[in-house]
Tab-separated table of C-alpha atoms and ligand atoms in Angstrom:
chain	number	residue	atom	x	y	z
A	11	UNK	CA	-30.867	-22.811	-9.719
A	12	UNK	CA	-29.499	-20.054	-11.941
A	13	UNK	CA	-26.750	-20.781	-14.603
A	14	UNK	CA	-23.406	-21.183	-13.651
A	15	UNK	CA	-20.982	-18.153	-13.388
A	16	UNK	CA	-18.381	-18.848	-15.980
A	17	UNK	CA	-14.781	-17.806	-15.022
A	18	UNK	CA	-11.777	-17.005	-17.092
A	19	UNK	CA	-8.385	-16.829	-15.051
A	20	UNK	CA	-5.663	-14.788	-16.530
A	21	UNK	CA	-2.337	-15.464	-14.648
A	22	UNK	CA	-1.677	-18.582	-12.858
A	23	UNK	CA	1.086	-17.161	-10.232
A	24	UNK	CA	1.283	-17.593	-6.573
A	25	UNK	CA	-2.520	-15.686	-6.575
A	26	UNK	CA	-3.908	-17.110	-9.560
A	27	UNK	CA	-3.105	-20.635	-8.555
A	28	UNK	CA	-4.772	-19.960	-5.082
A	29	UNK	CA	-7.827	-18.846	-6.699
A	30	UNK	CA	-8.251	-21.730	-9.234
A	31	UNK	CA	-7.563	-24.099	-5.968
A	32	UNK	CA	-9.868	-22.342	-3.568
A	33	UNK	CA	-12.551	-22.229	-6.264
A	34	UNK	CA	-12.229	-26.131	-6.607
A	35	UNK	CA	-12.070	-26.715	-2.775
A	36	UNK	CA	-14.798	-24.568	-1.694
A	37	UNK	CA	-16.921	-25.219	-4.711
A	38	UNK	CA	-19.935	-26.427	-2.771
A	39	UNK	CA	-19.915	-23.868	-0.088
A	40	UNK	CA	-19.699	-21.146	-2.735
A	41	UNK	CA	-22.661	-22.718	-4.784
A	42	UNK	CA	-24.724	-22.567	-1.626
A	43	UNK	CA	-23.829	-18.946	-0.678
A	44	UNK	CA	-24.112	-17.481	-4.288
A	45	UNK	CA	-26.856	-19.690	-5.491
A	46	UNK	CA	-25.289	-20.833	-8.710
A	47	UNK	CA	-22.162	-23.039	-9.321
A	48	UNK	CA	-18.815	-20.715	-10.082
A	49	UNK	CA	-16.935	-22.671	-12.747
A	50	UNK	CA	-13.427	-22.036	-14.146
A	51	UNK	CA	-13.993	-22.307	-17.634
A	52	UNK	CA	-11.011	-20.588	-19.425
A	53	UNK	CA	-7.292	-20.022	-18.140
A	54	UNK	CA	-4.435	-18.244	-19.678
A	55	UNK	CA	-0.942	-18.164	-18.137
A	56	UNK	CA	2.649	-18.168	-19.452
A	57	UNK	CA	3.164	-22.043	-18.919
A	58	UNK	CA	0.798	-24.581	-19.687
A	59	UNK	CA	2.457	-27.460	-18.098
A	60	UNK	CA	3.056	-26.706	-14.741
A	61	UNK	CA	1.580	-28.547	-12.023
A	62	UNK	CA	-0.323	-25.898	-9.718
A	63	UNK	CA	-2.087	-28.224	-7.403
A	64	UNK	CA	-5.522	-28.183	-9.285
A	65	UNK	CA	-6.901	-29.904	-12.316
A	66	UNK	CA	-7.667	-27.182	-15.038
A	67	UNK	CA	-7.962	-29.902	-17.612
A	68	UNK	CA	-11.683	-28.811	-18.029
A	69	UNK	CA	-11.055	-25.167	-18.851
A	70	UNK	CA	-10.215	-24.127	-22.342
A	71	UNK	CA	-6.516	-22.981	-22.664
A	72	UNK	CA	-5.597	-19.770	-23.994
A	73	UNK	CA	-1.881	-18.593	-24.885
A	74	UNK	CA	-3.033	-15.041	-25.465
A	75	UNK	CA	-5.357	-13.382	-22.531
A	76	UNK	CA	-6.462	-10.838	-24.520
A	77	UNK	CA	-8.091	-13.632	-27.139
A	78	UNK	CA	-9.513	-15.056	-23.846
A	79	UNK	CA	-10.985	-11.782	-22.721
A	80	UNK	CA	-12.540	-11.257	-26.135
A	81	UNK	CA	-13.811	-14.842	-27.084
A	82	UNK	CA	-13.694	-17.243	-24.355
A	83	UNK	CA	-17.039	-18.655	-22.912
A	84	UNK	CA	-16.850	-16.607	-19.696
A	85	UNK	CA	-18.966	-14.103	-17.950
A	86	UNK	CA	-16.029	-12.944	-15.518
A	87	UNK	CA	-12.229	-12.055	-16.631
A	88	UNK	CA	-9.883	-12.463	-13.473
A	89	UNK	CA	-7.153	-10.225	-14.203
A	90	UNK	CA	-4.158	-11.753	-12.329
A	91	UNK	CA	-1.187	-10.843	-14.372
A	92	UNK	CA	1.255	-8.370	-13.083
A	93	UNK	CA	2.467	-5.020	-14.787
A	94	UNK	CA	0.716	-1.886	-15.714
A	95	UNK	CA	0.903	-2.149	-19.713
A	96	UNK	CA	1.388	-5.279	-21.909
A	97	UNK	CA	-0.952	-8.200	-21.539
A	98	UNK	CA	-2.103	-7.188	-18.022
A	99	UNK	CA	-3.773	-3.911	-19.396
A	100	UNK	CA	-4.717	-5.457	-22.673
A	101	UNK	CA	-6.741	-8.320	-21.182
A	102	UNK	CA	-8.410	-6.495	-18.679
A	103	UNK	CA	-9.341	-3.562	-21.007
A	104	UNK	CA	-10.324	-6.176	-23.728
A	105	UNK	CA	-12.668	-7.663	-21.333
A	106	UNK	CA	-14.320	-4.766	-20.218
A	107	UNK	CA	-14.900	-3.605	-23.904
A	108	UNK	CA	-16.433	-7.249	-24.666
A	109	UNK	CA	-18.954	-6.185	-21.521
A	110	UNK	CA	-17.537	-8.931	-19.296
A	111	UNK	CA	-17.172	-8.300	-15.530
A	112	UNK	CA	-13.525	-8.079	-14.427
A	113	UNK	CA	-11.919	-8.725	-10.949
A	114	UNK	CA	-8.468	-7.725	-10.699
A	115	UNK	CA	-5.540	-8.009	-8.062
A	116	UNK	CA	-3.532	-5.698	-10.025
A	117	UNK	CA	-2.866	-2.462	-8.114
A	118	UNK	CA	-0.222	-1.114	-10.521
A	119	UNK	CA	-2.608	-1.269	-13.291
A	120	UNK	CA	-5.587	0.720	-11.287
A	121	UNK	CA	-3.113	3.212	-10.018
A	122	UNK	CA	-2.288	3.978	-13.765
A	123	UNK	CA	-5.372	2.994	-15.516
A	124	UNK	CA	-7.988	2.854	-12.902
A	125	UNK	CA	-10.048	5.838	-14.009
A	126	UNK	CA	-10.007	5.273	-17.578
A	127	UNK	CA	-10.859	1.377	-17.044
A	128	UNK	CA	-13.657	2.641	-14.587
A	129	UNK	CA	-15.103	4.666	-17.558
A	130	UNK	CA	-15.304	1.561	-20.037
A	131	UNK	CA	-16.685	-0.476	-17.108
A	132	UNK	CA	-19.315	2.090	-16.065
A	133	UNK	CA	-20.358	2.777	-19.898
A	134	UNK	CA	-20.715	-0.862	-20.609
A	135	UNK	CA	-22.703	-1.483	-17.195
A	136	UNK	CA	-20.349	-4.292	-16.136
A	137	UNK	CA	-18.455	-4.513	-12.633
A	138	UNK	CA	-14.765	-4.056	-12.339
A	139	UNK	CA	-13.916	-5.307	-8.702
A	140	UNK	CA	-10.496	-4.968	-7.214
A	141	UNK	CA	-10.527	-5.688	-3.488
A	142	UNK	CA	-7.548	-7.798	-3.678
A	143	UNK	CA	-5.438	-4.854	-4.902
A	144	UNK	CA	-5.365	-3.252	-1.449
A	145	UNK	CA	-4.264	-4.718	1.562
A	146	UNK	CA	-4.859	-8.378	0.398
A	147	UNK	CA	-7.618	-9.886	2.235
A	148	UNK	CA	-8.882	-6.874	4.182
A	149	UNK	CA	-12.055	-5.880	2.951
A	150	UNK	CA	-10.959	-2.140	2.528
A	151	UNK	CA	-12.553	-1.131	-0.824
A	152	UNK	CA	-15.984	-2.387	0.070
A	153	UNK	CA	-15.569	-0.649	3.361
A	154	UNK	CA	-14.918	2.668	1.848
A	155	UNK	CA	-17.081	2.146	-1.491
A	156	UNK	CA	-20.164	0.785	0.368
A	157	UNK	CA	-20.319	1.346	3.736
A	158	UNK	CA	-18.960	4.901	4.485
A	159	UNK	CA	-21.665	6.654	2.454
A	160	UNK	CA	-22.218	10.085	3.883
A	161	UNK	CA	-19.005	10.179	5.855
A	162	UNK	CA	-16.319	12.598	5.029
A	163	UNK	CA	-13.060	11.273	5.145
A	164	UNK	CA	-10.057	13.261	6.713
A	165	UNK	CA	-7.231	10.717	6.703
A	166	UNK	CA	-6.772	7.398	5.676
A	167	UNK	CA	-3.335	5.690	6.379
A	168	UNK	CA	-1.861	2.414	6.773
A	169	UNK	CA	0.640	-0.449	6.503
A	170	UNK	CA	-0.137	-1.443	3.053
A	171	UNK	CA	2.829	-3.648	2.373
A	172	UNK	CA	3.247	-6.980	3.743
A	173	UNK	CA	7.002	-7.494	2.678
A	174	UNK	CA	8.039	-4.054	4.426
A	175	UNK	CA	5.898	-4.768	7.457
A	176	UNK	CA	7.386	-8.377	7.846
A	177	UNK	CA	11.166	-6.930	7.404
A	178	UNK	CA	10.775	-4.305	9.837
A	179	UNK	CA	9.191	-6.595	12.384
A	180	UNK	CA	11.901	-9.047	12.101
A	181	UNK	CA	14.656	-6.498	11.972
A	182	UNK	CA	13.201	-5.278	15.307
A	183	UNK	CA	12.347	-8.263	17.123
A	184	UNK	CA	15.381	-10.535	16.023
A	185	UNK	CA	18.345	-8.018	15.166
A	186	UNK	CA	18.332	-9.524	11.698
A	187	UNK	CA	19.716	-7.823	8.453
A	188	UNK	CA	17.723	-6.343	6.138
A	189	UNK	CA	18.761	-8.592	3.326
A	190	UNK	CA	17.993	-11.948	5.301
A	191	UNK	CA	14.472	-10.525	6.071
A	192	UNK	CA	13.806	-9.861	2.488
A	193	UNK	CA	15.063	-13.045	1.149
A	194	UNK	CA	12.500	-14.922	3.591
A	195	UNK	CA	9.794	-12.524	2.445
A	196	UNK	CA	10.272	-13.726	-1.161
A	197	UNK	CA	10.557	-17.084	-0.326
A	198	UNK	CA	7.281	-17.021	1.358
A	199	UNK	CA	5.512	-15.509	-1.670
A	200	UNK	CA	5.065	-11.898	-0.212
A	201	UNK	CA	7.157	-10.031	-2.446
A	202	UNK	CA	6.230	-8.482	-5.965
A	203	UNK	CA	8.443	-10.071	-8.737
A	204	UNK	CA	10.618	-7.097	-8.507
A	205	UNK	CA	11.156	-6.439	-4.622
A	206	UNK	CA	12.530	-3.018	-4.985
A	207	UNK	CA	8.561	-2.197	-5.868
A	208	UNK	CA	7.985	-3.273	-2.208
A	209	UNK	CA	10.902	-1.883	-0.353
A	210	UNK	CA	11.127	1.488	-2.072
A	211	UNK	CA	7.385	2.168	-1.386
A	212	UNK	CA	6.047	2.033	-5.093
A	213	UNK	CA	3.643	-0.907	-3.988
A	214	UNK	CA	2.261	1.025	-0.798
A	215	UNK	CA	1.999	4.306	-3.409
A	216	UNK	CA	-0.070	2.414	-5.823
A	217	UNK	CA	-2.429	1.236	-2.921
A	218	UNK	CA	-2.476	4.646	-1.412
A	219	UNK	CA	-3.329	6.179	-4.819
A	220	UNK	CA	-6.595	4.208	-5.009
A	221	UNK	CA	-7.472	4.420	-1.286
A	222	UNK	CA	-6.999	8.249	-1.618
A	223	UNK	CA	-9.292	8.532	-4.771
A	224	UNK	CA	-12.008	6.560	-2.753
A	225	UNK	CA	-11.513	8.673	0.215
A	226	UNK	CA	-11.482	11.939	-1.195
A	227	UNK	CA	-13.310	11.963	-4.722
A	228	UNK	CA	-10.317	12.855	-6.802
A	229	UNK	CA	-8.808	11.237	-10.145
A	230	UNK	CA	-6.062	8.628	-8.974
A	231	UNK	CA	-2.758	10.309	-8.719
A	232	UNK	CA	-0.209	7.779	-8.130
A	233	UNK	CA	2.705	9.689	-9.636
A	234	UNK	CA	2.304	12.547	-7.289
A	235	UNK	CA	2.810	10.638	-4.086
A	236	UNK	CA	5.900	11.670	-1.766
A	237	UNK	CA	7.814	8.609	-1.778
A	238	UNK	CA	10.751	7.336	0.473
A	239	UNK	CA	11.065	3.598	1.155
A	240	UNK	CA	12.610	1.461	3.923
A	241	UNK	CA	15.989	0.610	2.459
A	242	UNK	CA	18.046	3.006	4.546
A	243	UNK	CA	16.543	2.014	7.875
A	244	UNK	CA	19.088	0.618	10.066
A	245	UNK	CA	19.393	-0.925	13.640
A	246	UNK	CA	20.558	2.327	15.069
A	247	UNK	CA	16.870	3.825	14.003
A	248	UNK	CA	15.106	0.867	15.146
A	249	UNK	CA	16.582	0.829	18.515
A	250	UNK	CA	16.374	4.481	19.050
A	251	UNK	CA	12.681	4.411	18.035
A	252	UNK	CA	12.128	1.638	20.800
A	253	UNK	CA	14.196	3.942	23.466
A	254	UNK	CA	11.974	6.870	22.834
A	255	UNK	CA	8.533	5.051	22.689
A	256	UNK	CA	7.879	4.519	19.080
A	257	UNK	CA	8.042	1.993	16.583
A	258	UNK	CA	9.054	2.420	12.671
A	259	UNK	CA	6.365	1.428	10.080
A	260	UNK	CA	6.383	1.987	6.411
A	261	UNK	CA	3.032	4.031	6.321
A	262	UNK	CA	1.101	5.480	3.443
A	263	UNK	CA	-0.829	8.483	4.159
A	264	UNK	CA	-3.503	10.452	2.518
A	265	UNK	CA	-4.706	13.360	4.256
A	266	UNK	CA	-6.923	16.326	3.509
A	267	UNK	CA	-5.364	19.741	4.332
A	268	UNK	CA	-6.256	23.281	3.917
A	269	UNK	CA	-4.253	23.501	0.642
A	270	UNK	CA	-5.306	20.026	-0.920
A	271	UNK	CA	-4.614	16.286	-0.441
A	272	UNK	CA	-1.430	14.996	0.957
A	273	UNK	CA	-0.233	11.801	-0.448
A	274	UNK	CA	2.972	10.437	1.080
A	275	UNK	CA	4.406	7.013	1.579
A	276	UNK	CA	7.484	6.852	4.133
A	277	UNK	CA	8.950	5.070	7.027
A	278	UNK	CA	7.015	6.512	10.110
A	279	UNK	CA	7.560	6.791	14.142
A	280	UNK	CA	4.091	5.373	15.564
A	281	UNK	CA	3.619	5.590	19.263
A	282	UNK	CA	4.535	1.938	20.522
A	283	UNK	CA	1.050	2.049	22.543
A	284	UNK	CA	-0.731	2.596	19.413
A	285	UNK	CA	-2.963	0.050	17.742
A	286	UNK	CA	-0.972	0.070	14.380
A	287	UNK	CA	2.152	-0.217	16.164
A	288	UNK	CA	0.844	-3.684	17.254
A	289	UNK	CA	0.464	-4.727	13.548
A	290	UNK	CA	3.302	-7.274	12.899
A	291	UNK	CA	4.605	-9.457	10.041
A	292	UNK	CA	2.983	-9.654	6.735
A	293	UNK	CA	-0.364	-8.434	8.368
A	294	UNK	CA	-1.541	-5.260	6.856
A	295	UNK	CA	-3.663	-2.346	8.699
A	296	UNK	CA	-5.753	0.506	7.066
A	297	UNK	CA	-7.186	3.302	9.688
A	298	UNK	CA	-10.017	5.442	8.084
A	299	UNK	CA	-10.732	8.746	9.861
A	300	UNK	CA	-14.223	10.323	9.290
A	301	UNK	CA	-16.384	13.075	10.450
A	302	UNK	CA	-19.234	10.765	11.501
A	303	UNK	CA	-17.422	7.623	12.552
A	304	UNK	CA	-14.006	8.966	14.061
A	305	UNK	CA	-11.475	6.147	13.521
A	306	UNK	CA	-11.917	2.862	11.975
A	307	UNK	CA	-9.034	0.477	11.812
A	308	UNK	CA	-9.198	-2.645	9.684
A	309	UNK	CA	-6.542	-5.168	10.003
A	310	UNK	CA	-5.743	-8.532	8.662
A	311	UNK	CA	-3.555	-10.526	6.064
A	312	UNK	CA	-2.008	-8.126	3.497
A	313	UNK	CA	-0.030	-10.534	1.300
A	314	UNK	CA	0.453	-14.233	0.208
A	315	UNK	CA	-1.631	-16.459	-2.418
A	316	UNK	CA	-4.554	-17.414	0.058
A	317	UNK	CA	-4.959	-13.831	1.590
A	318	UNK	CA	-5.161	-12.369	-1.938
A	319	UNK	CA	-7.498	-15.116	-3.152
A	320	UNK	CA	-9.878	-14.511	-0.545
A	321	UNK	CA	-10.499	-11.115	-1.598
A	322	UNK	CA	-10.472	-12.081	-5.300
A	323	UNK	CA	-13.127	-14.789	-4.584
A	324	UNK	CA	-15.115	-12.437	-2.652
A	325	UNK	CA	-15.474	-10.207	-5.606
A	326	UNK	CA	-16.154	-12.952	-8.110
A	327	UNK	CA	-19.107	-14.084	-5.538
A	328	UNK	CA	-20.498	-10.512	-5.646
A	329	UNK	CA	-20.770	-10.995	-9.231
A	330	UNK	CA	-22.112	-14.134	-9.180
A	331	UNK	CA	-24.972	-13.013	-6.495
A	332	UNK	CA	-25.525	-9.565	-8.838
A	333	UNK	CA	-28.414	-9.240	-11.031
A	334	UNK	CA	-28.935	-6.984	-14.037
A	335	UNK	CA	-30.412	-3.553	-12.782
A	336	UNK	CA	-29.282	-4.644	-9.259
A	337	UNK	CA	-25.806	-4.460	-9.308
A	338	UNK	CA	-23.136	-2.600	-7.135
A	339	UNK	CA	-22.449	1.114	-7.578
A	340	UNK	CA	-19.496	2.837	-9.525
A	341	UNK	CA	-15.833	1.586	-9.351
A	342	UNK	CA	-14.542	4.402	-7.368
A	343	UNK	CA	-17.491	5.110	-5.090
A	344	UNK	CA	-18.866	7.996	-7.644
A	345	UNK	CA	-19.084	8.008	-11.238
A	346	UNK	CA	-15.502	7.797	-12.928
A	347	UNK	CA	-16.627	10.912	-14.822
A	348	UNK	CA	-17.500	12.973	-11.808
A	349	UNK	CA	-13.978	12.422	-9.912
A	350	UNK	CA	-12.207	15.830	-9.442
A	351	UNK	CA	-8.653	16.594	-10.582
A	352	UNK	CA	-6.152	16.031	-7.777
A	353	UNK	CA	-5.166	19.005	-6.040
A	354	UNK	CA	-2.041	18.233	-4.538
A	355	UNK	CA	-0.844	19.836	-0.951
A	356	UNK	CA	2.787	20.503	-0.821
A	357	UNK	CA	5.177	18.088	1.097
A	358	UNK	CA	6.918	21.370	2.483
A	359	UNK	CA	3.904	22.495	4.174
A	360	UNK	CA	3.405	19.186	5.918
A	361	UNK	CA	3.086	19.484	9.668
A	362	UNK	CA	4.144	17.080	12.318
A	363	UNK	CA	6.637	15.880	14.737
A	364	UNK	CA	9.984	14.499	13.492
A	365	UNK	CA	12.834	12.099	14.659
A	366	UNK	CA	16.153	13.339	13.746
A	367	UNK	CA	19.530	11.211	14.003
A	368	UNK	CA	22.777	12.821	13.399
A	369	UNK	CA	26.094	11.125	13.651
A	370	UNK	CA	28.485	13.738	14.700
A	371	UNK	CA	32.281	14.316	15.675
A	372	UNK	CA	32.431	14.336	19.236
A	373	UNK	CA	33.556	17.807	20.203
A	374	UNK	CA	32.773	21.080	21.693
A	375	UNK	CA	30.059	23.143	20.442
A	376	UNK	CA	28.328	20.437	18.241
A	377	UNK	CA	25.179	20.167	20.485
A	378	UNK	CA	25.040	23.955	20.876
A	379	UNK	CA	25.293	24.302	17.248
A	380	UNK	CA	22.359	21.855	16.528
A	381	UNK	CA	20.165	23.343	19.196
A	382	UNK	CA	20.828	26.876	17.425
A	383	UNK	CA	19.742	25.680	13.921
A	384	UNK	CA	16.763	24.006	15.641
A	385	UNK	CA	15.880	27.338	17.402
A	386	UNK	CA	16.714	29.282	14.434
A	387	UNK	CA	13.964	27.605	12.458
A	388	UNK	CA	11.636	27.857	15.320
A	389	UNK	CA	11.622	24.056	15.812
A	390	UNK	CA	10.516	23.185	19.593
A	391	UNK	CA	12.487	20.015	20.941
A	392	UNK	CA	10.465	17.264	22.877
A	393	UNK	CA	13.633	15.341	23.554
A	394	UNK	CA	17.357	15.250	22.933
A	395	UNK	CA	19.408	12.005	23.585
A	396	UNK	CA	23.057	11.515	23.370
A	397	UNK	CA	24.775	8.315	24.799
A	398	UNK	CA	27.914	7.686	25.781
A	399	UNK	CA	29.478	5.111	23.560
A	400	UNK	CA	26.721	4.235	21.027
A	401	UNK	CA	29.356	4.210	17.978
A	402	UNK	CA	32.070	2.170	16.902
A	403	UNK	CA	34.491	4.941	16.620
A	404	UNK	CA	34.952	6.719	19.856
A	405	UNK	CA	35.329	10.077	18.162
A	406	UNK	CA	32.011	10.099	17.142
A	407	UNK	CA	28.578	10.158	18.682
A	408	UNK	CA	24.848	9.727	17.862
A	409	UNK	CA	22.426	12.763	18.529
A	410	UNK	CA	18.941	11.971	18.473
A	411	UNK	CA	16.098	14.789	18.458
A	412	UNK	CA	12.366	14.378	18.619
A	413	UNK	CA	10.749	17.466	17.632
A	414	UNK	CA	6.902	18.952	18.715
A	415	UNK	CA	4.997	19.630	15.628
A	416	UNK	CA	6.817	21.563	13.070
A	417	UNK	CA	6.873	21.824	9.329
A	418	UNK	CA	8.827	20.153	6.773
A	419	UNK	CA	10.028	23.194	5.552
A	420	UNK	CA	11.599	23.976	8.846
A	421	UNK	CA	13.230	20.625	9.397
A	422	UNK	CA	14.813	20.745	5.851
A	423	UNK	CA	16.329	24.008	6.296
A	424	UNK	CA	17.466	23.062	10.217
A	425	UNK	CA	18.853	19.691	8.787
A	426	UNK	CA	20.663	21.530	5.882
A	427	UNK	CA	22.134	24.213	8.473
A	428	UNK	CA	23.437	21.531	10.733
A	429	UNK	CA	25.078	19.685	7.484
A	430	UNK	CA	26.698	22.966	6.282
A	431	UNK	CA	28.197	23.602	9.894
A	432	UNK	CA	30.355	20.604	9.186
A	433	UNK	CA	29.962	18.654	12.229
A	434	UNK	CA	28.409	15.609	10.906
A	435	UNK	CA	30.228	12.275	10.044
A	436	UNK	CA	27.326	11.094	7.425
A	437	UNK	CA	23.989	11.754	6.225
A	438	UNK	CA	21.288	12.593	8.656
A	439	UNK	CA	18.115	10.590	9.243
A	440	UNK	CA	14.979	12.186	9.194
A	441	UNK	CA	12.040	9.889	10.251
A	442	UNK	CA	8.417	11.577	10.301
A	443	UNK	CA	6.130	10.874	13.468
A	444	UNK	CA	2.574	10.314	12.716
A	445	UNK	CA	-0.098	10.808	15.267
A	446	UNK	CA	-1.834	7.457	15.441
A	447	UNK	CA	-4.408	6.100	18.288
U	648	HSE	N1	4.134	-7.261	-2.358
U	648	HSE	C1	2.718	-7.267	-1.790
U	648	HSE	C2	3.398	-6.908	-0.218
U	648	HSE	C3	1.992	-8.364	-2.141
U	648	HSE	O1	4.300	-7.404	0.200
U	648	HSE	O2	2.226	-6.695	0.303
U	648	HSE	C4	0.618	-7.561	-2.102
U	648	HSE	O3	0.279	-6.459	-2.722
């Protein structure tokens, strides 16, 4: 049998501890599959004493992950420390520079420094695997990097944050408050250390930037993503969406357009009958549309220790099975040096349908004024809904519009116009509708 693959784990939080436990409990299965043992020979974490449910006494302990990356007896550095700078970045960089393979689940790090790290990996001839960084346990990186050769991707979109999907699902199903659902997501280990990363869409944006680069061959542009989170989604929106045949999901969407690539993260109305609308709870889903294949949809567990650890272990096993001269291709599907600059499509040019919810003073002419602003901006309406009641204050009414395809610029102008007309009680709510099969 070949020599054991020596694994060093940096970061023993929810994911790191799951990886260590699974490497121990699945050791004989992994040895059979890889043709060699996978042995944890080094670990580094903040607190040495904590019980993580696995015996790590045989591994060399390092207080400093960079020291571990440089000098531990390891073949693979598994980077599971959070953050896009500090020890997370320094450890991965030092490992690649020391010609060690790297496996990481750190999407923030890849979103910010993925291309430069890929350049180091490719120069040193080592692997940088990051399946766990996007959509937890779903093998979407392998799919895009390896299985779609020759396909031209037109759009990739998905539910990329388990915490947000968990919150939206429970708010809809149980009528619970946003805060109660978020607390449960944190308790269950889905949320990031700072949950604003989840609910304000940053985590989705990091993952989307990686998918967009793989899909369209451009350098990662995580700072150039249109971003809206879910914190202003209310029960009123959820109920209105349901009534009109839609469900609200936080989607990340990257789409090729005539003027460039659109990258956007925002709450989205998807038809209730679509497959992506059936993705509930912490489950993630990624839809990839290509010229050859049509639409491919992958779904599965997107957050939590074991889901993420499953992808990490798959990446480690790939390294165990690889042989010098017979390794997988470049980190982002094409050599890092050949990734093109990101050509951004302007958000104002985005074309699609829109859901608009106005809370208005209940008086003569309001409906007509709203309709006029829409017509003045050449917005065609698919439905208009106003119910008797619906607000706590009898002098107010909720007016809901669903538009046919129009542009972001037209909607913004029309909504600004309605706001200026002085009929609104509070801020209008605008939610984009996404075509989904
Ligand atoms: N906080 C992330 C989520 C974990 O909720 O999806 C996986 O990246």
